[in-house]
Coordinates of C-alpha atoms in Angstrom, one line a residue:
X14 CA -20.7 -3.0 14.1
X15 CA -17.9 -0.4 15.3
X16 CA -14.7 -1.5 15.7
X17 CA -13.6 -1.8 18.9
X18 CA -10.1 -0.6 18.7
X19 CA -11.2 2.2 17.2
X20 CA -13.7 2.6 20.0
X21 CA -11.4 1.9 22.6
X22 CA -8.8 4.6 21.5
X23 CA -11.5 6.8 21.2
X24 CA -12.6 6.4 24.7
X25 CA -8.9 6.4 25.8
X26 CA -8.7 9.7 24.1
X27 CA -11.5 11.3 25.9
X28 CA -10.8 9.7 29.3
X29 CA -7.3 8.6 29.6
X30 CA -6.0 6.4 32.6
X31 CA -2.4 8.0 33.8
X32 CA -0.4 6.9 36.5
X33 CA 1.2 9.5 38.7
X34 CA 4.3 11.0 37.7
X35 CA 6.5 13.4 38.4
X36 CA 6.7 16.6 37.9
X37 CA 2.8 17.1 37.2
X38 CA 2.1 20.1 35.6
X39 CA 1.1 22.7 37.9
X40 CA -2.3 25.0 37.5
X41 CA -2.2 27.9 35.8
X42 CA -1.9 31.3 37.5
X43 CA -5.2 33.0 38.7
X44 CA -6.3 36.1 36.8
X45 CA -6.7 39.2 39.7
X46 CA -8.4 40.1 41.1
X47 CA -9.9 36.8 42.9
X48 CA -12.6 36.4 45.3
X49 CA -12.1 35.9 48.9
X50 CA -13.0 32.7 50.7
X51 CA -16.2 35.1 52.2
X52 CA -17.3 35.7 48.7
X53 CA -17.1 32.2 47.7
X54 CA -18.9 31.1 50.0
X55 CA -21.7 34.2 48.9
X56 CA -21.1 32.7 45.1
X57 CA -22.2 29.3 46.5
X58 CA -25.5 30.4 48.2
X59 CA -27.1 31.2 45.2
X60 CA -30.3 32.0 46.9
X61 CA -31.1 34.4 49.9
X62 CA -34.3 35.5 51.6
X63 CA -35.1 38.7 52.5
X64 CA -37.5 39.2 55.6
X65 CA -38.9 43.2 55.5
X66 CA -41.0 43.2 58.9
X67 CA -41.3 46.1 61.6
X68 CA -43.8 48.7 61.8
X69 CA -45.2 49.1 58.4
X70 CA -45.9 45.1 58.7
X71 CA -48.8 46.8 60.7
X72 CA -49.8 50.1 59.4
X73 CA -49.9 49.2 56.0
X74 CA -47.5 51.1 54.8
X75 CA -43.8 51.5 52.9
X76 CA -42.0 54.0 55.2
X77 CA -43.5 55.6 58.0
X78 CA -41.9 58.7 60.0
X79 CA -40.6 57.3 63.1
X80 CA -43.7 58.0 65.0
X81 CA -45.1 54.5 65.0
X82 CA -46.4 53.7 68.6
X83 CA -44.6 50.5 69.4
X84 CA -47.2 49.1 71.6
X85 CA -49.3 48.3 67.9
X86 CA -46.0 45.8 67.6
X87 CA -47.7 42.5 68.5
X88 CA -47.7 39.6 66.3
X89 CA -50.0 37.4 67.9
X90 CA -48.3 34.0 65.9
X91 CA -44.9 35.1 65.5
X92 CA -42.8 32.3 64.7
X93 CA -39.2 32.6 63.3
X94 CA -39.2 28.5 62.9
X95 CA -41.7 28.7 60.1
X96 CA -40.5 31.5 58.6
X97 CA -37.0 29.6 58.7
X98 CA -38.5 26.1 57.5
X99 CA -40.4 27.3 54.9
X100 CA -36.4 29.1 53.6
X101 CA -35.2 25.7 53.9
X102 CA -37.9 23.9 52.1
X103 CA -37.1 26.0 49.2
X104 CA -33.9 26.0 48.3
X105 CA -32.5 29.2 50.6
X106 CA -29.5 29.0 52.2
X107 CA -29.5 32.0 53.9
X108 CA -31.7 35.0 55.1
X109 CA -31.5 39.0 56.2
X110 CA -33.4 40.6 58.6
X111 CA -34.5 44.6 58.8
X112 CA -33.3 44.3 62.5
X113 CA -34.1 48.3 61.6
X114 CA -36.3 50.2 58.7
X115 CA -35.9 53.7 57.8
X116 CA -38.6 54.2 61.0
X117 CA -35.7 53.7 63.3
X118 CA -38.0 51.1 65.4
X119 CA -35.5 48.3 66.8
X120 CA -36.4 44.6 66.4
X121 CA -34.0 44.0 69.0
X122 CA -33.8 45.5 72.8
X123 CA -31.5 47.7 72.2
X124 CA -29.5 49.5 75.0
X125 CA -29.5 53.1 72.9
X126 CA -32.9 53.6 72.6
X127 CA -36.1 53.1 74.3
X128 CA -37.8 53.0 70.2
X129 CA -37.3 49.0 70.1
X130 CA -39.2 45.6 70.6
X131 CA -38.8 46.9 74.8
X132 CA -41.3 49.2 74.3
X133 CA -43.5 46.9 72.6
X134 CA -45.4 46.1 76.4
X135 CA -48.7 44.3 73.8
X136 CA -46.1 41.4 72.4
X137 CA -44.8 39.3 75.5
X138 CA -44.6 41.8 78.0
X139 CA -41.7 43.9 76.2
X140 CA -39.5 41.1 76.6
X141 CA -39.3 39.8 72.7
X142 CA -36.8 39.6 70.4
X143 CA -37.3 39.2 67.0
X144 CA -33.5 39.2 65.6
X145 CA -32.5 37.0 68.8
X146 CA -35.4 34.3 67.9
X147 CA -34.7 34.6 63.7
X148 CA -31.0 33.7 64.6
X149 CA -31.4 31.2 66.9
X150 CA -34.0 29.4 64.6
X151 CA -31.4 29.6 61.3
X152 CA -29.0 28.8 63.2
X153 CA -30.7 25.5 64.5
X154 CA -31.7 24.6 60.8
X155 CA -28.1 25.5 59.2
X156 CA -29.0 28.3 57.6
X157 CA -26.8 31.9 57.6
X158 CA -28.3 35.0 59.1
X159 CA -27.5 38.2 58.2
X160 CA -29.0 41.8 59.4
X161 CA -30.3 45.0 57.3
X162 CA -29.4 48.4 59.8
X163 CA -30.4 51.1 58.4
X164 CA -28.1 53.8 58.2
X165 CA -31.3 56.5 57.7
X166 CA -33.3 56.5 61.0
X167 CA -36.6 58.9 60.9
X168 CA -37.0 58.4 64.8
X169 CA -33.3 59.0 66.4
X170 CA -33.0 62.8 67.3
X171 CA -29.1 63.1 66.8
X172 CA -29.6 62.3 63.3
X173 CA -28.1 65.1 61.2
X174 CA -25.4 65.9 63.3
X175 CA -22.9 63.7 61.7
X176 CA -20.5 62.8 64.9
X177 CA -23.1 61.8 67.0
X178 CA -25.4 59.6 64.9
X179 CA -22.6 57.9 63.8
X180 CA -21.5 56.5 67.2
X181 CA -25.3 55.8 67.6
X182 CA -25.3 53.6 64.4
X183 CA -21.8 52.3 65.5
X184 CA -23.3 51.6 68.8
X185 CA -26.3 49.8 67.3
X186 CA -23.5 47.8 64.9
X187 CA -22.0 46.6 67.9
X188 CA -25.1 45.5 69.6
X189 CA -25.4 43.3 66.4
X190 CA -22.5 41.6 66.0
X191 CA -21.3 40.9 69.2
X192 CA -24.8 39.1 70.7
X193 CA -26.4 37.1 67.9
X194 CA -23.7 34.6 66.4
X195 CA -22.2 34.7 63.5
X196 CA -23.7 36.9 60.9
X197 CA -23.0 36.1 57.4
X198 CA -24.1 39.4 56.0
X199 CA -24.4 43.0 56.9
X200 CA -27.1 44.9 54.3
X201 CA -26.9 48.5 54.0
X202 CA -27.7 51.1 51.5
X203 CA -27.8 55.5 50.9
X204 CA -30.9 55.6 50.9
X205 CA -32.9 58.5 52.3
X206 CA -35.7 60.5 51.6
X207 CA -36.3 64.3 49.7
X208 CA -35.9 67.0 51.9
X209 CA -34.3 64.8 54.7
X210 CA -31.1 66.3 57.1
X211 CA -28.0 66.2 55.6
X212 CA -25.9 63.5 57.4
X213 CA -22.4 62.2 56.2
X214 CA -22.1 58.5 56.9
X215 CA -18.4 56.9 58.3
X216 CA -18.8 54.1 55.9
X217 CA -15.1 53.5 56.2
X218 CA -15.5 53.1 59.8
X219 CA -18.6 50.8 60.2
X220 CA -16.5 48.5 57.3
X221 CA -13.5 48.4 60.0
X222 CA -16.4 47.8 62.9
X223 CA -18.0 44.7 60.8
X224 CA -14.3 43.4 59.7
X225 CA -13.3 43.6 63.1
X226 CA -16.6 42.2 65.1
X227 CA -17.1 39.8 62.4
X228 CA -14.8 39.0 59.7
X229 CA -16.1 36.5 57.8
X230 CA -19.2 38.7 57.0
X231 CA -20.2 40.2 53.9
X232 CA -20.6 43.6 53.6
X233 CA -23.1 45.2 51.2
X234 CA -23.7 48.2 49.4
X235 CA -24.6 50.3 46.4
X236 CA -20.6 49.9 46.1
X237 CA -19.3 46.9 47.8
X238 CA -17.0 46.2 49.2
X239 CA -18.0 42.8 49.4
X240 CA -20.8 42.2 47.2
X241 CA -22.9 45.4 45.1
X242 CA -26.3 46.4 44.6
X243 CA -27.4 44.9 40.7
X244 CA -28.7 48.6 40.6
X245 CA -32.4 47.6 39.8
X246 CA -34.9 46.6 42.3
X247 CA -36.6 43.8 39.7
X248 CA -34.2 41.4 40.6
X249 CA -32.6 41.3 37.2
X250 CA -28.7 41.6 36.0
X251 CA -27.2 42.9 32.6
X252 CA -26.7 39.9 30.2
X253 CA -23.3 41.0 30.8
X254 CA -22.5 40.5 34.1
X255 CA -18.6 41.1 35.7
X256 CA -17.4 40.4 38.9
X257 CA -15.2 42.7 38.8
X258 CA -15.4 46.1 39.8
X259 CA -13.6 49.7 41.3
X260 CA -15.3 49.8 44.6
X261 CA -13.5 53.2 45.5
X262 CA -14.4 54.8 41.9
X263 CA -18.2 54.0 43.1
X264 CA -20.1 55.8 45.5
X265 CA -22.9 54.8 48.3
X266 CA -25.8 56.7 47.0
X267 CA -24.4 57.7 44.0
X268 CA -23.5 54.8 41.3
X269 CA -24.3 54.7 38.3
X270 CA -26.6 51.7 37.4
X271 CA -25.4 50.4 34.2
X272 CA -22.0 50.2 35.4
X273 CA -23.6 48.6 39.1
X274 CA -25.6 45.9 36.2
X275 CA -22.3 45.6 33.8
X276 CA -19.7 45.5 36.2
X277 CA -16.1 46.3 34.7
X278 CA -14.2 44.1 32.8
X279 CA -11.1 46.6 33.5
X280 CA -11.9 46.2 37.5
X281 CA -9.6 46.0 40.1
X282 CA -11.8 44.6 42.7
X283 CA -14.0 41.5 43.2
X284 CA -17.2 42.3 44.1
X285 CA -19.6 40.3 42.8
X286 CA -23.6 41.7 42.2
X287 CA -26.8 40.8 44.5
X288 CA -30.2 41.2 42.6
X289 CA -32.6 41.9 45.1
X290 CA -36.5 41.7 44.5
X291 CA -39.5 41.1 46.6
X292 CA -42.2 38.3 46.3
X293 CA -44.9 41.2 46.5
X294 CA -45.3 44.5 44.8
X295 CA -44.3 46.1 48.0
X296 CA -41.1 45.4 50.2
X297 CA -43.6 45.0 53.4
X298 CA -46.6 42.6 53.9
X299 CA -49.7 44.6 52.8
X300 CA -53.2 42.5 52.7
X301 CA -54.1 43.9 49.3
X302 CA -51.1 42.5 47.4
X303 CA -50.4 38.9 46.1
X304 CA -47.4 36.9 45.3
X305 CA -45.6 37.2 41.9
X306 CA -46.0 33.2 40.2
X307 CA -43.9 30.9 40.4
X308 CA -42.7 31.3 36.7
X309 CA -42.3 34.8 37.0
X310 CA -39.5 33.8 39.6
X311 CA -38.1 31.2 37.4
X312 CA -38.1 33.9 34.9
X313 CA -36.1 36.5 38.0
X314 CA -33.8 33.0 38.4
X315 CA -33.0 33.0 34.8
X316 CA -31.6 36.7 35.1
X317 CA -30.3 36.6 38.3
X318 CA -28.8 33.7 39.3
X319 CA -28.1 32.6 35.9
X320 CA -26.1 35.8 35.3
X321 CA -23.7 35.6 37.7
X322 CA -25.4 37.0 40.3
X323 CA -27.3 36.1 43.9
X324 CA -30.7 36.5 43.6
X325 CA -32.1 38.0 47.5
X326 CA -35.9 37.2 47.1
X327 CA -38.2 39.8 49.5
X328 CA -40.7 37.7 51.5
X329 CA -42.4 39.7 54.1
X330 CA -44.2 38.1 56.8
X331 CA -47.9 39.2 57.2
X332 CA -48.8 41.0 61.0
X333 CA -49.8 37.7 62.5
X334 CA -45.5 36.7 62.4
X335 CA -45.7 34.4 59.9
X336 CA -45.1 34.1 56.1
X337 CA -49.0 34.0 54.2
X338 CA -49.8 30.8 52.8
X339 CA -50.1 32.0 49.5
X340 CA -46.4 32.8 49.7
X341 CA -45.2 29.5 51.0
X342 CA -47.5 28.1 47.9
X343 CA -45.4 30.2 45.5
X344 CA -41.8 29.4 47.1
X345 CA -42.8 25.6 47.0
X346 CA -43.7 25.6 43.3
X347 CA -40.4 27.7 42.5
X348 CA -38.2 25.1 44.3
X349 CA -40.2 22.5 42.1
X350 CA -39.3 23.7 39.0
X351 CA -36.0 24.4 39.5
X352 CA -35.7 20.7 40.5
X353 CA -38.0 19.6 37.4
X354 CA -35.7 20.8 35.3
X355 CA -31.9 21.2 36.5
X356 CA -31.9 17.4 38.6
X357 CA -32.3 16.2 35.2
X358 CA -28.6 16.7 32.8
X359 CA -28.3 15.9 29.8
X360 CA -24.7 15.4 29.3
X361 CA -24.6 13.8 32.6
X362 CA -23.1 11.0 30.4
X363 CA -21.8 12.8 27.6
X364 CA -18.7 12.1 26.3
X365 CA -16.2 15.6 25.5
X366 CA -13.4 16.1 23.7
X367 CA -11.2 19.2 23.2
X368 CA -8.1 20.0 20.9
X369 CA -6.5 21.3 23.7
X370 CA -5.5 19.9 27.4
X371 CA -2.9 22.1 29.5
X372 CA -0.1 19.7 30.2
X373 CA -0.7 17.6 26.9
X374 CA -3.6 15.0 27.0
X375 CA -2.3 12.7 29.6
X376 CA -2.6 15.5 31.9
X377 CA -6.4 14.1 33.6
X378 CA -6.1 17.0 36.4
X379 CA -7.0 19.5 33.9
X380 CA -9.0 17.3 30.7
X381 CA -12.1 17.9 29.1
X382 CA -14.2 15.3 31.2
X383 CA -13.8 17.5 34.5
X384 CA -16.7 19.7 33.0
X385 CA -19.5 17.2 33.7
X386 CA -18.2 17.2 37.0
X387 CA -20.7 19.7 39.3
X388 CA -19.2 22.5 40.8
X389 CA -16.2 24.9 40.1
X390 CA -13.3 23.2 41.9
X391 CA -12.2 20.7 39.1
X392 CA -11.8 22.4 35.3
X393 CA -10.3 22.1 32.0
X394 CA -8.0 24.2 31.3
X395 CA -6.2 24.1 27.5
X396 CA -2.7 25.1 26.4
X397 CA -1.6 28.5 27.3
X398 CA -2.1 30.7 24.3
X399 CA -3.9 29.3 22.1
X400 CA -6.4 30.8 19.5
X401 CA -8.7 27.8 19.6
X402 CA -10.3 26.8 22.4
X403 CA -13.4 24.4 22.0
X404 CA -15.0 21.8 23.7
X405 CA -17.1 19.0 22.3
X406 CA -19.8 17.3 24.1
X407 CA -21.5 13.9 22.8
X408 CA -24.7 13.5 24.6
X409 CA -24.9 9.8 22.9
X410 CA -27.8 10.4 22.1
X411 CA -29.8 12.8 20.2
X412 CA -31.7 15.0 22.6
X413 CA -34.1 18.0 23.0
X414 CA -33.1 20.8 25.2
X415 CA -33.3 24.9 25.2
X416 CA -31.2 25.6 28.7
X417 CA -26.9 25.1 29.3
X418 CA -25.6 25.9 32.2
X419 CA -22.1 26.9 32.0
X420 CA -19.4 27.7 34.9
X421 CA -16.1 29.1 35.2
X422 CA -13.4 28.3 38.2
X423 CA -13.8 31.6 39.6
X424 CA -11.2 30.9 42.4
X425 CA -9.0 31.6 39.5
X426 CA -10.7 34.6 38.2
X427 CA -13.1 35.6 35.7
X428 CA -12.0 35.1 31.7
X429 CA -14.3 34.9 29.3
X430 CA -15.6 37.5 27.5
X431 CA -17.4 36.1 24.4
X432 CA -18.3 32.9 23.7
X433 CA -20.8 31.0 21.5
X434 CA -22.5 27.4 21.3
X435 CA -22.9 25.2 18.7
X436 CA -25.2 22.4 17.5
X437 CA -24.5 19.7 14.8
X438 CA -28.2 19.2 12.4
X439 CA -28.4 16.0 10.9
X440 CA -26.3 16.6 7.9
X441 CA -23.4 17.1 10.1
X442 CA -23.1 21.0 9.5
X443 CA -22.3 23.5 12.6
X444 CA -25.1 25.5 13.6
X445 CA -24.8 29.0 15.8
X446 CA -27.3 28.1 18.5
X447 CA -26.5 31.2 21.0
X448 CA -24.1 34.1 21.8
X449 CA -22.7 34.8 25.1
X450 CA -20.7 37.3 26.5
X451 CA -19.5 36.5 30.8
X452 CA -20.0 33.5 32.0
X453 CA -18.5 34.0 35.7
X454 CA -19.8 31.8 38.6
X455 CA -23.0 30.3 36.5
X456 CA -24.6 31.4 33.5
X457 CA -27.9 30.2 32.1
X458 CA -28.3 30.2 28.7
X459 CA -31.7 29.8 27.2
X460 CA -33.3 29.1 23.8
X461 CA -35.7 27.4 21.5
X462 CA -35.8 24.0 21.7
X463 CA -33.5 22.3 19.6
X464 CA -32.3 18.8 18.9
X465 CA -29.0 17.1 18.7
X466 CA -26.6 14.8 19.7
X467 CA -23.9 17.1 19.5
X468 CA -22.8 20.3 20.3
X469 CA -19.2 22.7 20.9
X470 CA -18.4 25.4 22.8
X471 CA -16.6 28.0 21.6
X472 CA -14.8 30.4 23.4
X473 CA -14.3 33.9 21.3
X474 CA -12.2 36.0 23.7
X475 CA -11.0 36.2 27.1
X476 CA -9.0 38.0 29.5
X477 CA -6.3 35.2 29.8
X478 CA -6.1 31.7 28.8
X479 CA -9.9 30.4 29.5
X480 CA -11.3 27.6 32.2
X481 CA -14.4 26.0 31.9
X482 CA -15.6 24.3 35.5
X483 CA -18.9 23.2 34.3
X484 CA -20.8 22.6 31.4
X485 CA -25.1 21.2 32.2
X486 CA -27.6 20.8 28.8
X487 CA -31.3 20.9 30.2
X488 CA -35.0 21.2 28.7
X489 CA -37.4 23.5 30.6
X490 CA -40.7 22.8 29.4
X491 CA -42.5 25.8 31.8
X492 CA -41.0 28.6 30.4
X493 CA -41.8 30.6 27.5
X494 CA -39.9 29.9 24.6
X495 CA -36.9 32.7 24.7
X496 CA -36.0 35.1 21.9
X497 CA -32.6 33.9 22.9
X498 CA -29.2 35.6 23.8
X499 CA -28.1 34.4 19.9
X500 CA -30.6 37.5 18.4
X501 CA -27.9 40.1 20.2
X502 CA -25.1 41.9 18.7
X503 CA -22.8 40.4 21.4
X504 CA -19.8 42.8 19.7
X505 CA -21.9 45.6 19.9
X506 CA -22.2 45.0 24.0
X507 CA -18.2 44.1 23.8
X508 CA -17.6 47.6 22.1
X509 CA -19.8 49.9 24.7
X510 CA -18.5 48.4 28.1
X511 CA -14.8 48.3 27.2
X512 CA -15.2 52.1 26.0
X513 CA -16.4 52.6 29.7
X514 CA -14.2 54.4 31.9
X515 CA -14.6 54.2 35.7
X516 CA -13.9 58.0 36.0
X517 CA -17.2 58.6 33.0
X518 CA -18.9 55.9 35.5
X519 CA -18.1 57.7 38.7
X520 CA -19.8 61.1 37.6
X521 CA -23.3 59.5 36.4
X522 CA -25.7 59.4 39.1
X523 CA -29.2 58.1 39.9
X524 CA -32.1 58.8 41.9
X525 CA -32.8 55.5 44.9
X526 CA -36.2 54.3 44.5
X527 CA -37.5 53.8 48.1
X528 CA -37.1 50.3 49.7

């Protein structure tokens, strides 16, 4: 039978009960650069639907030339409500709309071109709105609304004579932000065909235009300045993964994609990645295609999300208006699992203990038990400067799992560079389990199935004293088994993006796969 002294101070260890006193010990300083309240919010979300509809909804196409008569426009079921509720029934907090394609056709009536929903006389009367009907429907339900302009337009004739188009696009901007509510996101890219008119885009000035009109929006790009393209369009992020980033080293068009997956550890801004990938092979509803499985987005989830990133998930809506049922099916089963297996934490009652608790051990604001605690407001942080830095979770039991969820405070800037995890086997030795380099907002971690009642993490290296907001021990039974982060040469990775320069970055360029 324990003891129960023994048991007690134990427990009074781990959890101790403080009254307040004066002075507290204050938090540590935050690590720059640090996200803004916009992007925290964008770190939150998690999840975001993309909606690709317009013309090549209904010529079966990718990109078409600008020449699509708008009178085939007519979506005899259109209805923003489903497309919205079936967003919300899986797990999306927020969604973008190509209010315009590369066609230049306007899903709004737009006052600088006749090319636009007005002209569409077949779908009531040349009187619809699409963006004015998605908005209002998300914004009914709660959920954010962004746009996708496209700065290429195939259609408008004062494209390629820079001054001009760029007033247009300003124009169109405008239209936007000043008649729909607020938009959490503006979407935009370089991309523009082979052999198209040269055309220099104000970025700088349509960044001003969206800060001004709506401030509160995120702005995206190959290059930021809010949030950056992952620089793949399969929806999956380096297993090193920074927030950080030079946003004027990169360039609209022109980035590099290893440094757009990697980040820079060495970065000067905050501008966190967005993996974007579509349901379908094609970024537009085409009746030949079908859905990727619901595992396969799990698996995009896993590297995605569960890298530090926002996954944007591409779910085109067929010609009738309305997401195809084999779509919802697939959305459905992806919230499921993702329920299945992270409602369920392990160490939901674990008990932790560290060596290490910044203001001595007293100090509850910043102890060890604040990492079973969801979310990334509350933390542990340790004593400044120390080598060792470990935590130690009890799960009471002994218990199968292959998934931890780890988080960082990222309010206070991102730290850790390399880290590894721990198990305990039943002869009471330490066993590497898995290897980990950035953690940031959430990282997944997953690997064979294993079983233990204990296990440590172990934090290698970081930028300043580390800060652990989080810590979740899952079993996903659906997944393949994975080969595991642990089978990497985490130092090898360390080595190669700390030798990165942005000025090296800067000069590499790639070729934009079309969209």
């Amino acid at each position: 039978m324990a003891n129960p002294i023994t048991t007690n101070l134990f427990l009074h260890l781990l959890f101790p009960i403080t009254t307040l006193s004066f002075p507290s010990t204050p938090p540590p300083l935050p690590v720059l650069p640090i996200p803004t309240s916009r992007q925290l919010a964008f770190h939150l979300t998690e999840l975001s639907l993309f909606f690709h509809f317009g013309p090549n909804t209904f010529t079966d196409t990718e990109w078409t030339t600008g020449d699509f008569p708008p009178s085939l426009f007519a979506p005899s079921s259109f209805s923003p409500t489903q497309w919205v509720s079936v967003a919300k029934a899986a797990g999306f907090t927020r969604l973008i709309l190509t209010a315009k394609h590369h066609d230049g056709f306007c899903l709004w009536p737009s006052q600088l071109t006749e090319y636009s929903v007005r002209a569409a006389t077949g779908w009531r009367g040349g009187g619809g709105d699409v963006v004015g009907e998605v908005s209002r429907a998300a914004r009914e339900e709660g959920i954010g609304f962004g746009v996708y302009l496209s700065p290429w337009d195939r259609h408008e004739e004062s494209y390629g004579r820079s001054n001009e188009y760029n007033e247009y696009y300003m124009g169109q901007l405008t239209e936007l932000l000043t008649r729909y509510g607020t938009i959490k996101e503006v979407w935009l890219d370089g991309a523009k065909g082979e052999g198209e008119k040269d055309m220099d885009y104000y970025f700088d000035s349509w960044f001003a235009l969206i800060r001004q009109l709506q401030p509160e929006a995120m702005i995206f790009s190959d290059a930021g300045p809010d949030t950056r393209w992952i620089g793949d369009e399969a929806g999956v992020a380096g297993s090193t993964c920074w927030s950080l980033f030079n946003h004027t080293d990169a360039k609209i068009g022109g980035t590099d994609p290893l440094y757009s997956q990697i980040g820079d550890p060495f970065g000067r801004d905050w501008v966190p990645a967005e993996c974007d990938v579509s349901i379908r092979p094609g970024w537009f509803w085409h009746a030949s295609e079908s859905p990727k499985s619901a595992l396969t987005l799990l698996d995009i989830y896993y590297k995605s999300v569960g890298r530090n990133c926002l996954l944007l998930l591409n779910v085109p809506p067929n010609s009738s208006g309305l997401i195809s049922d084999e779509d919802v099916q697939v959305l459905q089963e992806f919230a499921e699992l993702r329920i299945a297996i992270f409602s369920n934490n392990l160490a939901k009652h674990a008990l932790v203990n560290t060596s290490s608790v910044r203001g001595g051990s007293s100090a509850s604001h910043f102890g060890a038990q604040n990492v079973l605690e969801e979310g990334i407001f509350t933390y542990w942080a340790p004593e400044a400067n120390l080598t060792d830095c470990t935590l130690y979770l009890d799960l009471v039991e002994s218990k199968s799992f292959n998934v931890l969820q780890v988080q960082e405070p990222i309010h206070m800037g991102q730290r850790i560079i390399e880290f590894h995890v721990d198990v305990m086997n039943g002869e009471g030795e330490w066993l590497r389990l898995v290897n980990g380099t950035t953690i940031g907002y959430k990282r997944l971690l997953q690997f064979h199935t294993v079983e233990s009642q204990y296990l440590r993490l172990v934090i290698d290296k970081a930028r300043a004293d580390p800060l652990v907001a989080f810590i979740g021990v899952y079993i996903d039974t659906y997944s393949q088994p994975a080969e595991g982060p642990g089978q990497t040469d985490i130092r090898q990775v360390i080595r190669r993006i700390t030798k990165m320069t942005s000025k090296a970055l800067a000069r590499r360029r790639h070729r934009l796969t079309p969209m």
